[in-house]
Tab-separated table of C-alpha atoms in Angstrom:
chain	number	residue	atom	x	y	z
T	26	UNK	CA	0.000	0.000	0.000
T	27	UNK	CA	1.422	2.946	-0.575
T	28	UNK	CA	1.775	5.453	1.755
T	29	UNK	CA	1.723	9.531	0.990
T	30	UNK	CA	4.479	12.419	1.535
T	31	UNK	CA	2.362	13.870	3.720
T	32	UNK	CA	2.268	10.742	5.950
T	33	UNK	CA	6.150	10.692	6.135
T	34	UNK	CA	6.285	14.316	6.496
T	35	UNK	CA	4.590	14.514	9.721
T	36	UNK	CA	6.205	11.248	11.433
T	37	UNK	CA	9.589	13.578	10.140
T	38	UNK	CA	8.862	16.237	12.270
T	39	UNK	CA	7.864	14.531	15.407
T	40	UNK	CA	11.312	12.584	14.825
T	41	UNK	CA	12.599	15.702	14.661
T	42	UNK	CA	11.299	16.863	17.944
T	43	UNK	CA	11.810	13.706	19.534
T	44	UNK	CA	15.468	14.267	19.279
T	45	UNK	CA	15.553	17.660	20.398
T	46	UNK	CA	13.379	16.763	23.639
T	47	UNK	CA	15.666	13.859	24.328
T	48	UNK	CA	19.073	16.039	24.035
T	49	UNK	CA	20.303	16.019	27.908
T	50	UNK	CA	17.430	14.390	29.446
T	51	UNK	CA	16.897	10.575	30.720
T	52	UNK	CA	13.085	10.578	30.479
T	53	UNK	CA	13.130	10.027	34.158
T	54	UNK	CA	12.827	13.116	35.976
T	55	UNK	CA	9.231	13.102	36.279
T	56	UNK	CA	6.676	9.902	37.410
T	57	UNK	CA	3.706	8.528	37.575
T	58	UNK	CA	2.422	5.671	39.544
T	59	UNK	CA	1.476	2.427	38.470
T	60	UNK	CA	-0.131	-0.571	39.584
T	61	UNK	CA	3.384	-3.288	38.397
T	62	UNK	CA	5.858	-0.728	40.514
T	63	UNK	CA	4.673	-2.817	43.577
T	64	UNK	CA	7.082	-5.436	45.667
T	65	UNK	CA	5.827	-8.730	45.569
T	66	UNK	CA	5.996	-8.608	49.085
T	67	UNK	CA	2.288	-6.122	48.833
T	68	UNK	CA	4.262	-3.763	50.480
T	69	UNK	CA	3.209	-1.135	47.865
T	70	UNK	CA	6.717	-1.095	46.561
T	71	UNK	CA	8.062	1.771	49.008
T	72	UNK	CA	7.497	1.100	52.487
T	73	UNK	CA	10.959	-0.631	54.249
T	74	UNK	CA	10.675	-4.167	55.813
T	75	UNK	CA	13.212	-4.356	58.939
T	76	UNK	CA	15.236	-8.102	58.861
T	77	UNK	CA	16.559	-8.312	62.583
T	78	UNK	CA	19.451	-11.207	62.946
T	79	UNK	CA	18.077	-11.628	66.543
T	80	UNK	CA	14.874	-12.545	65.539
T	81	UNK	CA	14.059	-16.319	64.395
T	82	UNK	CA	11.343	-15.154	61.709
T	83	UNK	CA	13.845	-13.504	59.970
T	84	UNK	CA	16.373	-16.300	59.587
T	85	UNK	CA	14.928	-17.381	56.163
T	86	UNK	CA	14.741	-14.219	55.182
T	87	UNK	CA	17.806	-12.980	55.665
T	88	UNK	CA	19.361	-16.490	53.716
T	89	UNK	CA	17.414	-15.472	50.716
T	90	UNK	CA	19.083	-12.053	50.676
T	91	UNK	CA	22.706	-13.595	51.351
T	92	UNK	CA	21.803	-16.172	48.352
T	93	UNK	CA	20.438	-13.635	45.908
T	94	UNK	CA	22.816	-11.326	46.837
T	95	UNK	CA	25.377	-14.275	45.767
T	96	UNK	CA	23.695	-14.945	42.719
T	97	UNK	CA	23.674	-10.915	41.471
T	98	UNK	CA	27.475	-10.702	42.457
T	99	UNK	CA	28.117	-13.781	39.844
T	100	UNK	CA	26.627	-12.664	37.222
T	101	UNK	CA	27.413	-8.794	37.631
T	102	UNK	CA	31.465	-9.984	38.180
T	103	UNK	CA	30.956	-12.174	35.013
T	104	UNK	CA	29.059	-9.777	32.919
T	105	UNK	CA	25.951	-12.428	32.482
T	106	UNK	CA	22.355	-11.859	33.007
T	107	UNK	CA	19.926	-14.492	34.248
T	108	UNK	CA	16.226	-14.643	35.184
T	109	UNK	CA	15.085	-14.529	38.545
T	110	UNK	CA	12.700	-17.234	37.573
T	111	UNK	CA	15.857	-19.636	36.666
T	112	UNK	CA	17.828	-18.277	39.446
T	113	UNK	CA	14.545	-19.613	41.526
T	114	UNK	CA	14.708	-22.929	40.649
T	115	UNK	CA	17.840	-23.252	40.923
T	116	UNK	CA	17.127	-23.261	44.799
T	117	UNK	CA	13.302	-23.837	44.793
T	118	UNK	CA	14.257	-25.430	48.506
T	119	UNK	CA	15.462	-22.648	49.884
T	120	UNK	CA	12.808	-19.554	48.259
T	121	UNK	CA	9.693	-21.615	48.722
T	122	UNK	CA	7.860	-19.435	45.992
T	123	UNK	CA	8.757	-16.818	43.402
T	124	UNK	CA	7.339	-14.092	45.377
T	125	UNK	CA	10.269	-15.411	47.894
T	126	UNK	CA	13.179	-14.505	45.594
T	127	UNK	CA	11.286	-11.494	44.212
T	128	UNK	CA	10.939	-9.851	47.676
T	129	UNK	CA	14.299	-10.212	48.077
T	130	UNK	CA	15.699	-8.823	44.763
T	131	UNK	CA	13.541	-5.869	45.825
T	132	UNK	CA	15.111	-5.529	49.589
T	133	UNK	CA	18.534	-5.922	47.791
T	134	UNK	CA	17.637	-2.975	45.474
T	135	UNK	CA	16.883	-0.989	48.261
T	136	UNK	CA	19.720	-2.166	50.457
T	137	UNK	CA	22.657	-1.629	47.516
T	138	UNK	CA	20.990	1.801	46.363
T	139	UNK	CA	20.885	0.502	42.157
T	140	UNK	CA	18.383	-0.306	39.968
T	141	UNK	CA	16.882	-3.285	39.261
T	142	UNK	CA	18.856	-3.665	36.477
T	143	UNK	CA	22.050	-3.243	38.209
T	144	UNK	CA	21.177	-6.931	40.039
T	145	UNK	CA	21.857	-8.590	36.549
T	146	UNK	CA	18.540	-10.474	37.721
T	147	UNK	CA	15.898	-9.883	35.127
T	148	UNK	CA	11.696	-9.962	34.956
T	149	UNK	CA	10.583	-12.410	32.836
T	150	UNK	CA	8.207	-9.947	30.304
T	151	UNK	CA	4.529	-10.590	29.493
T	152	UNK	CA	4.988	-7.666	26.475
T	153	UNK	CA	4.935	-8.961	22.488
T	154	UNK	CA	7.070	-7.139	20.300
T	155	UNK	CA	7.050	-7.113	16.250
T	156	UNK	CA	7.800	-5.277	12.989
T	157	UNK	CA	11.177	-3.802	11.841
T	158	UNK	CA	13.868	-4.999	14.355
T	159	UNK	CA	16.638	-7.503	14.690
T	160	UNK	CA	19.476	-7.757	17.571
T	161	UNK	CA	21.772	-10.365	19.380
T	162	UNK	CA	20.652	-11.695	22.638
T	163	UNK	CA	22.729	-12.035	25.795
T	164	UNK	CA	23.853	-14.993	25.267
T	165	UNK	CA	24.463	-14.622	21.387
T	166	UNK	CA	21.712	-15.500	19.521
T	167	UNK	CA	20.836	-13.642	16.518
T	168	UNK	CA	16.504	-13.068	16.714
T	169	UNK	CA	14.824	-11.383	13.906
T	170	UNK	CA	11.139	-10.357	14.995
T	171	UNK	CA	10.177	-9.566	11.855
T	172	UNK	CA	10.089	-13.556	10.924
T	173	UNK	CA	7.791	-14.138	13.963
T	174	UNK	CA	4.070	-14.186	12.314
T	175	UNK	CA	2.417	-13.055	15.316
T	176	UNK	CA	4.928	-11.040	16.992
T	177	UNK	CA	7.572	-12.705	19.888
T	178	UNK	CA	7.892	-11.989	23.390
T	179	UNK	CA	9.906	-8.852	24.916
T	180	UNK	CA	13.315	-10.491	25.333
T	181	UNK	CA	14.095	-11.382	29.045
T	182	UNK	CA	17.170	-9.701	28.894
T	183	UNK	CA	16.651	-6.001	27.208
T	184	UNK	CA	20.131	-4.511	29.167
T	185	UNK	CA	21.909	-7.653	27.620
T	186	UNK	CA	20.658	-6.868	23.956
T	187	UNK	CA	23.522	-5.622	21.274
T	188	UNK	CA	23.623	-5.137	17.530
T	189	UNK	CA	20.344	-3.664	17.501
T	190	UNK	CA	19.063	-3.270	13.570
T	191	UNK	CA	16.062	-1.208	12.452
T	192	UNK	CA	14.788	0.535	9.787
T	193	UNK	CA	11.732	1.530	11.591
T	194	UNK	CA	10.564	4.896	11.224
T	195	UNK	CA	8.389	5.219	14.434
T	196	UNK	CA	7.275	2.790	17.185
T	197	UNK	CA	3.648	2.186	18.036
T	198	UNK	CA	3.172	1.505	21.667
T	199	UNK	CA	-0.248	-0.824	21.901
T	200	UNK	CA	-2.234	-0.792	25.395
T	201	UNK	CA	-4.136	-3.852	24.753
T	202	UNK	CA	-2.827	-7.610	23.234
T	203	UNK	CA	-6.583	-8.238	20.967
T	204	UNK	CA	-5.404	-4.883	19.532
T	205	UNK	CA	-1.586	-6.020	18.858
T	206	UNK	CA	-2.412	-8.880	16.758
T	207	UNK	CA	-5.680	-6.776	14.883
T	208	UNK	CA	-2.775	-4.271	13.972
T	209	UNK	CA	0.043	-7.367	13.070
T	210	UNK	CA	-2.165	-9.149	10.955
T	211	UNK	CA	-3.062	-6.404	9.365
T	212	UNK	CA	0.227	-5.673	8.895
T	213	UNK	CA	0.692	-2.439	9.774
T	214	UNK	CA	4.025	-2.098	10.187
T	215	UNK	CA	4.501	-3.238	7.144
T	216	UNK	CA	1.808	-0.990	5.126
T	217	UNK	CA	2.144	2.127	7.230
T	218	UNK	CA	6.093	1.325	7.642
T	219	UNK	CA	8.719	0.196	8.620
T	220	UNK	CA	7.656	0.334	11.976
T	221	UNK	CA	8.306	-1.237	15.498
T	222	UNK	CA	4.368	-2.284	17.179
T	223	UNK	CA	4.744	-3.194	21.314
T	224	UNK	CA	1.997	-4.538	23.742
T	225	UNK	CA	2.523	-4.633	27.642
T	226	UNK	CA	-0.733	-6.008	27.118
T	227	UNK	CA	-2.117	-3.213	29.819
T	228	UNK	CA	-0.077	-1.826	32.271
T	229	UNK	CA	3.047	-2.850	31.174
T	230	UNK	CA	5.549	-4.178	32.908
T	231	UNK	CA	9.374	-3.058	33.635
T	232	UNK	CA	10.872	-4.984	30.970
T	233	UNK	CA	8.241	-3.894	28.090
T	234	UNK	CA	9.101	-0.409	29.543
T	235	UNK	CA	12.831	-1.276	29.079
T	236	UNK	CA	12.276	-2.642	25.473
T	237	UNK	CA	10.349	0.840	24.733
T	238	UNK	CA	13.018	3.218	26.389
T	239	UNK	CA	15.837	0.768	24.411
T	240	UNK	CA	14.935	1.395	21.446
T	241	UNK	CA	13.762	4.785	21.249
T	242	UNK	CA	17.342	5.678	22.659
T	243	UNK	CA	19.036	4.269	20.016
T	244	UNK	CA	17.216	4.442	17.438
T	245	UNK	CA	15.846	8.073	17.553
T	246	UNK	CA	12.482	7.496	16.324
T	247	UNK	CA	9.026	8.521	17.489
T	248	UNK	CA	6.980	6.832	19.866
T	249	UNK	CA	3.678	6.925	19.489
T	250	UNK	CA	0.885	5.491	21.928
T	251	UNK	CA	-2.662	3.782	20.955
T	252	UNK	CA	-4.626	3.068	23.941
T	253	UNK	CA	-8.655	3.058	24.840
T	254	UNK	CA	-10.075	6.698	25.532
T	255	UNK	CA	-10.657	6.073	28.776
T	256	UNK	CA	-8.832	7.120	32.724
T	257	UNK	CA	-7.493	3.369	32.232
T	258	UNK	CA	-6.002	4.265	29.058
T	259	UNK	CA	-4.663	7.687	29.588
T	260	UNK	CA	-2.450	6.432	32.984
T	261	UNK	CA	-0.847	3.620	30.732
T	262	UNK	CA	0.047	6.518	28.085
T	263	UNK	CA	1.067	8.939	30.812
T	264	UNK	CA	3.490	4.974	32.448
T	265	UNK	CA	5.234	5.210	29.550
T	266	UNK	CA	6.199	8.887	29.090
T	267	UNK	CA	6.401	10.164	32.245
T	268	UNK	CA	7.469	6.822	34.335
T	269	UNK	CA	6.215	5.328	37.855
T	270	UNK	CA	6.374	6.899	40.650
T	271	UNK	CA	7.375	4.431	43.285
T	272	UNK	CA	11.145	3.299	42.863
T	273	UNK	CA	11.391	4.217	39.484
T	274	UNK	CA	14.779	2.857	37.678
T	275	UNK	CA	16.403	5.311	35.450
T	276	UNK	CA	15.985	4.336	31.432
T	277	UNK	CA	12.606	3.587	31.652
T	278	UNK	CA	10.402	6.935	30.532
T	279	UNK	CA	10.150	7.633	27.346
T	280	UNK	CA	9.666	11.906	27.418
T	281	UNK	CA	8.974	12.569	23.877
T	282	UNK	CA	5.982	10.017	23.811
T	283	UNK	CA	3.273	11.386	21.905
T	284	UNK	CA	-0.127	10.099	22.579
T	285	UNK	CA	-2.004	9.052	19.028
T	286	UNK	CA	-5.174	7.847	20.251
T	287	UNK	CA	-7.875	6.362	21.239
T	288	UNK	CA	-7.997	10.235	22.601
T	289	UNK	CA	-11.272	11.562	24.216
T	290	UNK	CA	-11.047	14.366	21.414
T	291	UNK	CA	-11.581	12.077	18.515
T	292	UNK	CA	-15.187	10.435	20.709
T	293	UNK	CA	-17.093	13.560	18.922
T	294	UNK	CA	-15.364	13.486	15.660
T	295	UNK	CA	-15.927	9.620	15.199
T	296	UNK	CA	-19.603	9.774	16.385
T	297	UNK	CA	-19.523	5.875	17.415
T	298	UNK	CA	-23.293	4.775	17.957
T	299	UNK	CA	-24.545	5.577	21.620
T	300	UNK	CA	-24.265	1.736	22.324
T	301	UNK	CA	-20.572	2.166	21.944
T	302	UNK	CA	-19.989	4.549	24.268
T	303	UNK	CA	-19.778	3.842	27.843
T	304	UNK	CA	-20.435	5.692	30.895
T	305	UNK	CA	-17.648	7.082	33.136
T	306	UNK	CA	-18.082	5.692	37.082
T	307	UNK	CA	-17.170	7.084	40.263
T	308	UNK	CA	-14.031	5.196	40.195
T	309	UNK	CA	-13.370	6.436	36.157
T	310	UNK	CA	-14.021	9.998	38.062
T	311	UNK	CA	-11.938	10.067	40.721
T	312	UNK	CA	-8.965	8.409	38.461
T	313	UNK	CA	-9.108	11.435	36.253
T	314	UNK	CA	-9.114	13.836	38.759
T	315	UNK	CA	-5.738	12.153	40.616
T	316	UNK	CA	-4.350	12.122	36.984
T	317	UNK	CA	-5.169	16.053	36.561
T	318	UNK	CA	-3.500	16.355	39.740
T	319	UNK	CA	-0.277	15.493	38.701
T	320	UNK	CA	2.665	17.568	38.756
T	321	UNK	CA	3.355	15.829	35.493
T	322	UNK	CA	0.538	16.104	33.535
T	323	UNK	CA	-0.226	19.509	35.594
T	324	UNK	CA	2.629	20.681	33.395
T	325	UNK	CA	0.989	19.004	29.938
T	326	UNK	CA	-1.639	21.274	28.631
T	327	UNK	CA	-2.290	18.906	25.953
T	328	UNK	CA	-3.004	15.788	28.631
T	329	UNK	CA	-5.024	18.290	30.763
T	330	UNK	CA	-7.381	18.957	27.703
T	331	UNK	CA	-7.788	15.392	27.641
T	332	UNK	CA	-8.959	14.682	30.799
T	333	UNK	CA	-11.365	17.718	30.669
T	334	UNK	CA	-12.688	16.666	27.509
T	335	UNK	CA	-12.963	13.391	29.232
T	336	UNK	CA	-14.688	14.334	32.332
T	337	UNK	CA	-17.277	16.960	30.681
T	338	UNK	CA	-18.256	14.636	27.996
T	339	UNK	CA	-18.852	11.600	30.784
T	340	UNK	CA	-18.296	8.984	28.467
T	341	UNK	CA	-15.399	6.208	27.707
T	342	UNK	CA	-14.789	4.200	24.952
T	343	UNK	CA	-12.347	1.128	24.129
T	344	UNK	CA	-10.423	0.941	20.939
T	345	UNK	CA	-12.531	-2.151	19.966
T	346	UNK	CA	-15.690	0.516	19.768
T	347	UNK	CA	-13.914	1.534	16.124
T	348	UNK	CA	-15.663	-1.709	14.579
T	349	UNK	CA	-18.800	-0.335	15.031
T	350	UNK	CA	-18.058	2.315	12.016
T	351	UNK	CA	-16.786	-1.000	10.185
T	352	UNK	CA	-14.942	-3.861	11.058
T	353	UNK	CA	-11.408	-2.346	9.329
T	354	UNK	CA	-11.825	1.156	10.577
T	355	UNK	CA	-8.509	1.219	13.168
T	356	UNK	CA	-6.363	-0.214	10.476
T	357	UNK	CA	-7.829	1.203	7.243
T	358	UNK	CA	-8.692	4.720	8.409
T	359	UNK	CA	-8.070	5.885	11.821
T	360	UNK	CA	-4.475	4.848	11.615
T	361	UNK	CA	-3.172	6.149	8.500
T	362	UNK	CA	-5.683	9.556	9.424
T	363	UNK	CA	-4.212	10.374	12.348
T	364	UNK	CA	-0.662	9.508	11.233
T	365	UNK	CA	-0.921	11.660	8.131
T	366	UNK	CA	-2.743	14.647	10.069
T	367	UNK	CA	0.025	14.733	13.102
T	368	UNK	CA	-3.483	13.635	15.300
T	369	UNK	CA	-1.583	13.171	18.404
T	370	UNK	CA	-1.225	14.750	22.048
T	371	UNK	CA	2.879	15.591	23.124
């Protein structure tokens, strides 16, 4: 298919904005919260947990910091990366559960003063990645996503990736999974490419974020954001540019994001069928008026429009309400639309 100037032209000059926003910054300096930057312990990922050597309870405890601390010291000293899940069971005996070695990758963290990252003990990702990209894993395999059909999973090691390849012009940041694979096998980064398409498949977690930050760094090419038009769908937007609040690892944030849609701005515009719309609750209420009260998006008059477009209007829609204009409309229209007429939110 092909694809206009005027489609390239605008994707051009967010590039060219990206780079300029990016030019001595690290993303990170602002945050949001989210509901994945919480210890496995349900701590809410920033309250300390005292381990006494005195105290019997905390025998186990502390052994599972000693051995993890082990672990992160072998493969930090050796310049090797492995899972927590393989470091787990490795010594299932001795953790009892995941959440066991989790908690105490987290107290570590805390303890050492370094990011997550710094432990050399990764997250297993639930994000899909696909389109434009190839690079060598940790380990020295060569992966090409563009051979996986449906997309592959975020790699578990995203600080251990090297040779990173891409053509892409842009990367499209996907809220939900259904919508990931409506967009691959539609092949949209092919038609209204080269691009990069990611899912955290909702609110992603630290090693889609990772993936995301990665790439944009080195590549220097938009990201764009397609999530529902509702509170849900704005925070996951706002995750990924602005970051999370609670213990938030540097590399992560993604500054120049530009939100491309579903935005409460386009619900007019569209005019989806009354069925398709949905009313905002209490809950959807009180989630945009925390969001509003941001000191990031406080400083975003674009995001602030959003939510008062949002909360005036009362209603919410998902990006699956499209279909009701036809069953193509995201990938046929809306897309290319909104790419072509710079339809996004910075």
């Amino acid at each position: 298919m092909a694809v206009s100037e005027d489609f390239w032209w605008e994707i051009e000059k967010l590039r060219v904005m990206t780079l300029h926003d990016s030019e001595g910054r690290d993303g990170g300096d602002v945050a949001m919260t989210d509901k994945d930057d919480v210890s496995s312990d349900g701590s809410g990922g920033g309250g300390e947990s005292l381990v006494s050597l005195g105290a019997q309870r905390s025998t186990r405890r502390f052994a599972h910091l000693l051995y993890t601390l082990a672990q992160a010291y072998r493969h930090v000293a050796s310049g090797t990366y492995a899972t927590r899940r393989d470091v787990y069971y490795q010594c299932v005996w001795l953790y009892g559960t995941q959440a066991g070695l989790d908690r105490s990758a987290e107290d570590l963290v805390r303890m050492l003063g370094v990011p997550r990252s710094g432990l050399h003990l990764t997250i297993t990702g639930k994000g899909l990645v696909a389109g434009a990209l190839t690079y060598t894993t940790c380990d020295g395999t060569i992966v090409n996503v563009s051979q996986a059909q449906n997309g592959m999973l975020v790699p578990e090691s995203v600080e251990g990736m090297t040779g990173v390849v891409s053509d892409a012009r842009y990367i499209l940041v996907v809220e939900k999974d259904a919508t990931f694979q409506r967009l691959v096998e539609a092949q949209v980064h092919r038609s209204y490419g080269p691009s990069i398409i990611i899912t955290g498949k909702g609110y992603p977690d630290v090693s889609t974020r990772q993936l995301v930050h990665r790439l944009w760094s080195v590549l220097r090419v938009p990201v764009l954001a397609l999530t529902d038009a509702d509170p849900y769908g704005l925070h996951i937007a706002a995750l990924y540019k602005f970051g999370a609040l609670l213990r938030e690892d540097a590399g992560l944030a993604v500054s120049s994001l530009a939100w491309l849609g579903v935005l409460p701005t386009d619900l007019r515009a569209l005019q989806l069928p009354a069925y398709a719309l949905l009313p905002l609750t209490p809950t959807d209420h009180g989630k945009l008026a925390s969001l509003a009260a941001h000191p990031a998006l406080s400083r975003s008059p674009g995001w602030l429009r959003q939510i008062q477009e949002q909360q005036n209007s009362g209603f919410k829609a998902e990006i699956q309400s499209l279909t009701h204009i036809r069953p193509d409309y995201l990938t046929s229209v809306y897309l290319p639309t909104k790419l072509r007429q710079a339809g996004w939110v910075l």
